[in-house]
PDB file of C-alpha atoms in Angstrom:
ATOM      1  CA  MET A   1      17.059  -1.031 -27.692  1.00  0.00           C
ATOM      2  CA  ILE A   2      15.146  -4.058 -26.442  1.00  0.00           C
ATOM      3  CA  PHE A   3      15.939  -2.938 -22.882  1.00  0.00           C
ATOM      4  CA  GLU A   4      14.300   0.477 -23.429  1.00  0.00           C
ATOM      5  CA  THR A   5      11.282  -1.205 -25.028  1.00  0.00           C
ATOM      6  CA  VAL A   6      10.859  -3.487 -22.020  1.00  0.00           C
ATOM      7  CA  LEU A   7      11.128  -0.539 -19.619  1.00  0.00           C
ATOM      8  CA  ILE A   8       8.538   1.496 -21.521  1.00  0.00           C
ATOM      9  CA  THR A   9       6.247  -1.546 -21.592  1.00  0.00           C
ATOM     10  CA  ALA A  10       6.626  -1.823 -17.818  1.00  0.00           C
ATOM     11  CA  LEU A  11       5.741   1.871 -17.470  1.00  0.00           C
ATOM     12  CA  CYS A  12       2.609   1.352 -19.597  1.00  0.00           C
ATOM     13  CA  ILE A  13       1.575  -1.637 -17.433  1.00  0.00           C
ATOM     14  CA  LEU A  14       2.075   0.466 -14.286  1.00  0.00           C
ATOM     15  CA  MET A  15      -0.061   3.206 -15.871  1.00  0.00           C
ATOM     16  CA  LEU A  16      -2.831   0.659 -16.510  1.00  0.00           C
ATOM     17  CA  ALA A  17      -2.589  -0.441 -12.873  1.00  0.00           C
ATOM     18  CA  MET A  18      -2.879   3.161 -11.708  1.00  0.00           C
ATOM     19  CA  LEU A  19      -5.930   3.689 -13.934  1.00  0.00           C
ATOM     20  CA  ALA A  20      -7.592   0.599 -12.455  1.00  0.00           C
ATOM     21  CA  ASN A  21      -6.874   1.919  -8.961  1.00  0.00           C
ATOM     22  CA  LEU A  22      -8.294   5.289 -10.046  1.00  0.00           C
ATOM     23  CA  TYR A  23     -11.534   3.509 -10.980  1.00  0.00           C
ATOM     24  CA  ARG A  24     -11.658   2.115  -7.439  1.00  0.00           C
ATOM     25  CA  ILE A  25     -10.982   5.573  -5.976  1.00  0.00           C
ATOM     26  CA  VAL A  26     -13.850   7.096  -7.953  1.00  0.00           C
ATOM     27  CA  LYS A  27     -16.364   4.297  -7.418  1.00  0.00           C
ATOM     28  CA  GLY A  28     -15.403   2.813  -4.023  1.00  0.00           C
ATOM     29  CA  PRO A  29     -18.475   2.480  -1.808  1.00  0.00           C
ATOM     30  CA  SER A  30     -16.719   3.245   1.482  1.00  0.00           C
ATOM     31  CA  SER A  31     -13.917   5.660   2.271  1.00  0.00           C
ATOM     32  CA  ALA A  32     -11.656   2.784   3.371  1.00  0.00           C
ATOM     33  CA  ASP A  33     -11.742   1.541  -0.239  1.00  0.00           C
ATOM     34  CA  ARG A  34     -10.584   4.923  -1.450  1.00  0.00           C
ATOM     35  CA  VAL A  35      -7.750   5.170   1.066  1.00  0.00           C
ATOM     36  CA  GLN A  36      -6.625   1.640   0.221  1.00  0.00           C
ATOM     37  CA  ALA A  37      -6.609   2.421  -3.509  1.00  0.00           C
ATOM     38  CA  LEU A  38      -4.708   5.679  -2.920  1.00  0.00           C
ATOM     39  CA  ASP A  39      -2.092   3.766  -0.944  1.00  0.00           C
ATOM     40  CA  SER A  40      -1.813   1.328  -3.841  1.00  0.00           C
ATOM     41  CA  VAL A  41      -1.370   4.248  -6.259  1.00  0.00           C
ATOM     42  CA  GLY A  42       1.460   5.538  -4.051  1.00  0.00           C
ATOM     43  CA  ILE A  43       3.153   2.140  -4.195  1.00  0.00           C
ATOM     44  CA  ASN A  44       2.781   2.096  -7.990  1.00  0.00           C
ATOM     45  CA  LEU A  45       4.356   5.565  -8.069  1.00  0.00           C
ATOM     46  CA  ILE A  46       7.388   4.192  -6.210  1.00  0.00           C
ATOM     47  CA  ALA A  47       7.739   1.436  -8.804  1.00  0.00           C
ATOM     48  CA  SER A  48       7.402   3.943 -11.673  1.00  0.00           C
ATOM     49  CA  THR A  49      10.089   6.157 -10.143  1.00  0.00           C
ATOM     50  CA  ALA A  50      12.449   3.179  -9.988  1.00  0.00           C
ATOM     51  CA  VAL A  51      11.703   2.316 -13.627  1.00  0.00           C
ATOM     52  CA  PHE A  52      12.254   5.931 -14.665  1.00  0.00           C
ATOM     53  CA  SER A  53      15.588   6.107 -12.873  1.00  0.00           C
ATOM     54  CA  VAL A  54      16.699   2.957 -14.720  1.00  0.00           C
ATOM     55  CA  LEU A  55      15.389   4.357 -18.024  1.00  0.00           C
ATOM     56  CA  LEU A  56      17.146   7.704 -17.637  1.00  0.00           C
ATOM     57  CA  HIS A  57      20.191   5.961 -16.093  1.00  0.00           C
ATOM     58  CA  THR A  58      20.535   8.406 -13.220  1.00  0.00           C
ATOM     59  CA  HIS A  59      20.997   8.102  -9.445  1.00  0.00           C
ATOM     60  CA  ALA A  60      19.081  11.281  -8.663  1.00  0.00           C
ATOM     61  CA  PHE A  61      15.671   9.758  -7.926  1.00  0.00           C
ATOM     62  CA  PHE A  62      16.553   7.312  -5.160  1.00  0.00           C
ATOM     63  CA  ASP A  63      15.806   9.840  -2.428  1.00  0.00           C
ATOM     64  CA  LEU A  64      12.445  10.349  -4.066  1.00  0.00           C
ATOM     65  CA  ILE A  65      11.606   6.630  -3.729  1.00  0.00           C
ATOM     66  CA  LEU A  66      12.205   6.720   0.018  1.00  0.00           C
ATOM     67  CA  LEU A  67      10.295  10.008   0.333  1.00  0.00           C
ATOM     68  CA  ILE A  68       7.200   8.795  -1.528  1.00  0.00           C
ATOM     69  CA  GLY A  69       7.174   5.626   0.586  1.00  0.00           C
ATOM     70  CA  ILE A  70       7.287   7.532   3.871  1.00  0.00           C
ATOM     71  CA  LEU A  71       4.682  10.099   2.813  1.00  0.00           C
ATOM     72  CA  SER A  72       2.301   7.427   1.530  1.00  0.00           C
ATOM     73  CA  PHE A  73       2.543   5.466   4.785  1.00  0.00           C
ATOM     74  CA  ILE A  74       1.989   8.532   6.977  1.00  0.00           C
ATOM     75  CA  GLY A  75      -0.984   9.653   4.895  1.00  0.00           C
ATOM     76  CA  THR A  76      -2.583   6.224   5.021  1.00  0.00           C
ATOM     77  CA  VAL A  77      -2.176   5.912   8.797  1.00  0.00           C
ATOM     78  CA  ALA A  78      -3.565   9.427   9.332  1.00  0.00           C
ATOM     79  CA  PHE A  79      -6.626   8.703   7.191  1.00  0.00           C
ATOM     80  CA  ALA A  80      -7.176   5.380   8.948  1.00  0.00           C
ATOM     81  CA  ARG A  81      -7.106   7.059  12.357  1.00  0.00           C
ATOM     82  CA  PHE A  82      -9.519   9.675  11.075  1.00  0.00           C
ATOM     83  CA  ILE A  83     -11.941   7.007   9.816  1.00  0.00           C
ATOM     84  CA  GLU A  84     -11.655   4.982  13.021  1.00  0.00           C
ATOM     85  CA  ARG A  85     -11.865   7.659  15.711  1.00  0.00           C
ATOM     86  CA  GLY A  86     -12.863  10.928  14.073  1.00  0.00           C
ATOM     87  CA  VAL A  87      -9.634  12.678  15.091  1.00  0.00           C
ATOM     88  CA  VAL A  88      -6.076  12.242  13.839  1.00  0.00           C
ATOM     89  CA  ILE A  89      -4.183  13.450  16.907  1.00  0.00           C
ATOM     90  CA  GLU A  90      -5.903  12.823  20.232  1.00  0.00           C
ATOM     91  CA  ARG A  91      -5.707  15.203  23.136  1.00  0.00           C
ATOM     92  CA  LYS A  92      -4.585  14.024  26.564  1.00  0.00           C
ATOM     93  CA  ARG A  93      -7.346  14.073  29.103  1.00  0.00           C
TER      94      ARG A  93
ATOM     95  CA  MET B   1      29.232  -7.083 -18.773  1.00  0.00           C
ATOM     96  CA  SER B   2      26.470  -4.523 -19.064  1.00  0.00           C
ATOM     97  CA  GLY B   3      24.287  -6.979 -20.976  1.00  0.00           C
ATOM     98  CA  SER B   4      23.690  -9.276 -17.990  1.00  0.00           C
ATOM     99  CA  GLY B   5      22.673  -6.321 -15.821  1.00  0.00           C
ATOM    100  CA  GLU B   6      20.198  -5.237 -18.446  1.00  0.00           C
ATOM    101  CA  VAL B   7      18.722  -8.740 -18.674  1.00  0.00           C
ATOM    102  CA  VAL B   8      18.327  -9.127 -14.890  1.00  0.00           C
ATOM    103  CA  GLY B   9      16.913  -5.615 -14.490  1.00  0.00           C
ATOM    104  CA  ALA B  10      14.471  -6.002 -17.371  1.00  0.00           C
ATOM    105  CA  ILE B  11      13.138  -9.356 -16.132  1.00  0.00           C
ATOM    106  CA  LEU B  12      12.667  -8.158 -12.540  1.00  0.00           C
ATOM    107  CA  ILE B  13      11.100  -4.833 -13.553  1.00  0.00           C
ATOM    108  CA  LEU B  14       8.676  -6.449 -15.999  1.00  0.00           C
ATOM    109  CA  MET B  15       7.703  -9.010 -13.358  1.00  0.00           C
ATOM    110  CA  GLY B  16       7.079  -6.250 -10.833  1.00  0.00           C
ATOM    111  CA  ALA B  17       4.918  -4.303 -13.269  1.00  0.00           C
ATOM    112  CA  ILE B  18       2.846  -7.390 -14.062  1.00  0.00           C
ATOM    113  CA  PHE B  19       2.352  -8.080 -10.337  1.00  0.00           C
ATOM    114  CA  SER B  20       1.177  -4.485  -9.889  1.00  0.00           C
ATOM    115  CA  LEU B  21      -1.313  -4.920 -12.731  1.00  0.00           C
ATOM    116  CA  ILE B  22      -2.618  -8.145 -11.160  1.00  0.00           C
ATOM    117  CA  SER B  23      -3.045  -6.324  -7.847  1.00  0.00           C
ATOM    118  CA  ALA B  24      -4.954  -3.521  -9.567  1.00  0.00           C
ATOM    119  CA  ILE B  25      -7.231  -5.998 -11.348  1.00  0.00           C
ATOM    120  CA  GLY B  26      -7.940  -7.641  -8.005  1.00  0.00           C
ATOM    121  CA  ASN B  27      -8.636  -4.224  -6.547  1.00  0.00           C
ATOM    122  CA  VAL B  28     -11.277  -3.627  -9.216  1.00  0.00           C
ATOM    123  CA  ARG B  29     -12.925  -7.037  -9.360  1.00  0.00           C
ATOM    124  CA  LEU B  30     -13.123  -8.313  -5.764  1.00  0.00           C
ATOM    125  CA  PRO B  31     -16.410  -7.839  -3.888  1.00  0.00           C
ATOM    126  CA  ASP B  32     -15.715  -6.090  -0.553  1.00  0.00           C
ATOM    127  CA  VAL B  33     -13.126  -3.932   1.180  1.00  0.00           C
ATOM    128  CA  TYR B  34     -11.333  -6.742   3.016  1.00  0.00           C
ATOM    129  CA  THR B  35     -10.708  -8.932  -0.037  1.00  0.00           C
ATOM    130  CA  ARG B  36      -9.689  -5.838  -2.001  1.00  0.00           C
ATOM    131  CA  SER B  37      -7.240  -4.953   0.750  1.00  0.00           C
ATOM    132  CA  HIS B  38      -5.881  -8.497   0.591  1.00  0.00           C
ATOM    133  CA  ALA B  39      -5.218  -8.139  -3.155  1.00  0.00           C
ATOM    134  CA  ALA B  40      -3.914  -4.581  -3.009  1.00  0.00           C
ATOM    135  CA  SER B  41      -1.487  -4.961  -0.107  1.00  0.00           C
ATOM    136  CA  LYS B  42       0.218  -8.295  -0.793  1.00  0.00           C
ATOM    137  CA  SER B  43       0.464  -8.325  -4.550  1.00  0.00           C
ATOM    138  CA  SER B  44       1.418  -4.695  -5.065  1.00  0.00           C
ATOM    139  CA  THR B  45       4.029  -4.958  -2.293  1.00  0.00           C
ATOM    140  CA  LEU B  46       5.588  -7.897  -4.115  1.00  0.00           C
ATOM    141  CA  GLY B  47       5.437  -5.937  -7.380  1.00  0.00           C
ATOM    142  CA  VAL B  48       7.182  -2.861  -6.027  1.00  0.00           C
ATOM    143  CA  LEU B  49       9.793  -5.029  -4.303  1.00  0.00           C
ATOM    144  CA  CYS B  50      10.532  -6.759  -7.627  1.00  0.00           C
ATOM    145  CA  ALA B  51      10.852  -3.409  -9.420  1.00  0.00           C
ATOM    146  CA  LEU B  52      13.152  -1.923  -6.745  1.00  0.00           C
ATOM    147  CA  VAL B  53      15.347  -5.037  -6.614  1.00  0.00           C
ATOM    148  CA  GLY B  54      15.554  -4.924 -10.418  1.00  0.00           C
ATOM    149  CA  ALA B  55      16.718  -1.301 -10.342  1.00  0.00           C
ATOM    150  CA  LEU B  56      19.228  -2.103  -7.570  1.00  0.00           C
ATOM    151  CA  LEU B  57      20.700  -5.077  -9.448  1.00  0.00           C
ATOM    152  CA  TYR B  58      20.797  -3.105 -12.705  1.00  0.00           C
ATOM    153  CA  PHE B  59      22.842  -0.298 -11.154  1.00  0.00           C
ATOM    154  CA  LEU B  60      24.965  -2.789  -9.198  1.00  0.00           C
ATOM    155  CA  ILE B  61      25.911  -4.896 -12.215  1.00  0.00           C
ATOM    156  CA  SER B  62      26.174  -2.274 -14.951  1.00  0.00           C
ATOM    157  CA  ASP B  63      27.719   0.600 -12.950  1.00  0.00           C
ATOM    158  CA  GLY B  64      29.108  -1.062  -9.845  1.00  0.00           C
ATOM    159  CA  PHE B  65      27.039   1.451  -7.857  1.00  0.00           C
ATOM    160  CA  PHE B  66      25.497   0.073  -4.659  1.00  0.00           C
ATOM    161  CA  SER B  67      22.731   2.391  -3.474  1.00  0.00           C
ATOM    162  CA  ILE B  68      22.039   2.301   0.264  1.00  0.00           C
ATOM    163  CA  ARG B  69      18.998   4.553  -0.279  1.00  0.00           C
ATOM    164  CA  LEU B  70      17.410   1.944  -2.520  1.00  0.00           C
ATOM    165  CA  ILE B  71      18.051  -0.731   0.129  1.00  0.00           C
ATOM    166  CA  LEU B  72      16.416   1.525   2.726  1.00  0.00           C
ATOM    167  CA  GLY B  73      13.450   2.088   0.400  1.00  0.00           C
ATOM    168  CA  ILE B  74      13.024  -1.660  -0.108  1.00  0.00           C
ATOM    169  CA  ILE B  75      13.110  -2.359   3.639  1.00  0.00           C
ATOM    170  CA  PHE B  76      10.743   0.522   4.395  1.00  0.00           C
ATOM    171  CA  VAL B  77       8.152  -0.533   1.805  1.00  0.00           C
ATOM    172  CA  PHE B  78       8.431  -4.157   2.930  1.00  0.00           C
ATOM    173  CA  LEU B  79       7.793  -3.141   6.546  1.00  0.00           C
ATOM    174  CA  THR B  80       5.079  -0.534   6.111  1.00  0.00           C
ATOM    175  CA  ALA B  81       2.777  -1.733   3.314  1.00  0.00           C
ATOM    176  CA  PRO B  82       1.222  -4.618   5.341  1.00  0.00           C
ATOM    177  CA  VAL B  83       0.931  -2.342   8.382  1.00  0.00           C
ATOM    178  CA  ALA B  84      -0.958   0.234   6.309  1.00  0.00           C
ATOM    179  CA  ALA B  85      -3.304  -2.462   4.981  1.00  0.00           C
ATOM    180  CA  HIS B  86      -3.918  -3.761   8.534  1.00  0.00           C
ATOM    181  CA  VAL B  87      -4.701  -0.267   9.831  1.00  0.00           C
ATOM    182  CA  ILE B  88      -7.103   0.414   6.954  1.00  0.00           C
ATOM    183  CA  CYS B  89      -8.892  -2.916   7.432  1.00  0.00           C
ATOM    184  CA  ARG B  90      -9.272  -2.355  11.167  1.00  0.00           C
ATOM    185  CA  ALA B  91     -10.639   1.130  10.563  1.00  0.00           C
ATOM    186  CA  ALA B  92     -13.122  -0.275   8.047  1.00  0.00           C
ATOM    187  CA  TYR B  93     -14.235  -2.987  10.509  1.00  0.00           C
ATOM    188  CA  ARG B  94     -14.632  -0.538  13.365  1.00  0.00           C
ATOM    189  CA  HIS B  95     -16.584   1.727  11.031  1.00  0.00           C
ATOM    190  CA  GLN B  96     -18.920  -1.247  10.289  1.00  0.00           C
ATOM    191  CA  VAL B  97     -18.273  -1.549   6.580  1.00  0.00           C
ATOM    192  CA  PRO B  98     -20.270  -4.661   5.620  1.00  0.00           C
ATOM    193  CA  LEU B  99     -18.721  -7.904   4.350  1.00  0.00           C
ATOM    194  CA  ALA B 100     -19.612  -9.343   0.953  1.00  0.00           C
ATOM    195  CA  GLU B 101     -22.845 -11.346   0.675  1.00  0.00           C
ATOM    196  CA  GLN B 102     -21.090 -14.618  -0.093  1.00  0.00           C
ATOM    197  CA  SER B 103     -18.844 -14.539   2.991  1.00  0.00           C
ATOM    198  CA  VAL B 104     -19.799 -17.272   5.437  1.00  0.00           C
ATOM    199  CA  GLN B 105     -18.516 -16.309   8.885  1.00  0.00           C
ATOM    200  CA  ASP B 106     -17.417 -13.299  10.882  1.00  0.00           C
ATOM    201  CA  GLU B 107     -15.353 -14.425  13.853  1.00  0.00           C
ATOM    202  CA  LEU B 108     -14.405 -10.929  14.978  1.00  0.00           C
ATOM    203  CA  LYS B 109     -18.004  -9.869  15.550  1.00  0.00           C
ATOM    204  CA  ASP B 110     -18.372 -11.039  19.156  1.00  0.00           C
ATOM    205  CA  TYR B 111     -15.074  -9.539  20.276  1.00  0.00           C
ATOM    206  CA  TYR B 112     -15.814  -6.163  18.803  1.00  0.00           C
ATOM    207  CA  MET B 113     -19.328  -6.084  20.213  1.00  0.00           C
ATOM    208  CA  GLU B 114     -17.936  -6.807  23.716  1.00  0.00           C
ATOM    209  CA  ASP B 115     -15.310  -4.145  23.187  1.00  0.00           C
ATOM    210  CA  GLU B 116     -17.888  -1.513  22.271  1.00  0.00           C
ATOM    211  CA  ILE B 117     -20.046  -2.351  25.316  1.00  0.00           C
ATOM    212  CA  LEU B 118     -17.020  -2.141  27.622  1.00  0.00           C
ATOM    213  CA  LYS B 119     -16.105   1.186  26.128  1.00  0.00           C
ATOM    214  CA  VAL B 120     -19.595   2.599  26.717  1.00  0.00           C
ATOM    215  CA  GLU B 121     -19.514   1.376  30.366  1.00  0.00           C
ATOM    216  CA  ASP B 122     -16.115   2.979  30.853  1.00  0.00           C
ATOM    217  CA  LYS B 123     -17.390   6.266  29.567  1.00  0.00           C
ATOM    218  CA  GLY B 124     -20.453   6.061  31.818  1.00  0.00           C
ATOM    219  CA  SER B 125     -18.342   5.395  34.906  1.00  0.00           C
ATOM    220  CA  LEU B 126     -16.055   8.266  33.953  1.00  0.00           C
ATOM    221  CA  VAL B 127     -19.022  10.623  33.642  1.00  0.00           C
ATOM    222  CA  THR B 128     -20.448   9.572  37.041  1.00  0.00           C
ATOM    223  CA  GLN B 129     -17.037   9.904  38.680  1.00  0.00           C
ATOM    224  CA  GLY B 130     -16.717  13.363  37.211  1.00  0.00           C
ATOM    225  CA  LYS B 131     -20.002  14.362  38.798  1.00  0.00           C
TER     226      LYS B 131
END
């Protein structure tokens, strides 16, 4: 009983963190701020998935943790290359 | 037997959530993109590592189930979150996002200015060679 209460409290704290990051995504003056905050939201999503899998007591979401991590990293690197050079994949010359 | 797993998991998960909230507060309150990246990358990485280790220890102690996928997720997040923050910060610096007003020195400025000039000269020599 106390264990479920603690887990739901942790989920509420993670939701507050995601809302704060959402404020930075909406307001951020440069696009690097927005990409950084989106990456942070992805990391908070990983933590929420872990908390949910403990709360529901299932092993089914562990693949999802790895998948969200990989997709968040690839998206962040692609956006950073786009900001830095204007293209994501460069052509050979 | 299952009580100790619940205690360890609850403490680690709550600690991870609080670290994530601290990182988000830093992401809102700090003045420019570099300090925000400092807060967001380090503290939220520590938070997610605490939450994942809590889930791993909870399943290990209460079920006796050792998840190799969770270990892989922990290692992957630990390796890639600082790299993502570094790439974003370098992109912001190359894109000339300004520093905060109260920052006192910018040691990278000279190097990047030289780099840009070299790049322009390279492109000019390439164009003349092409002709």
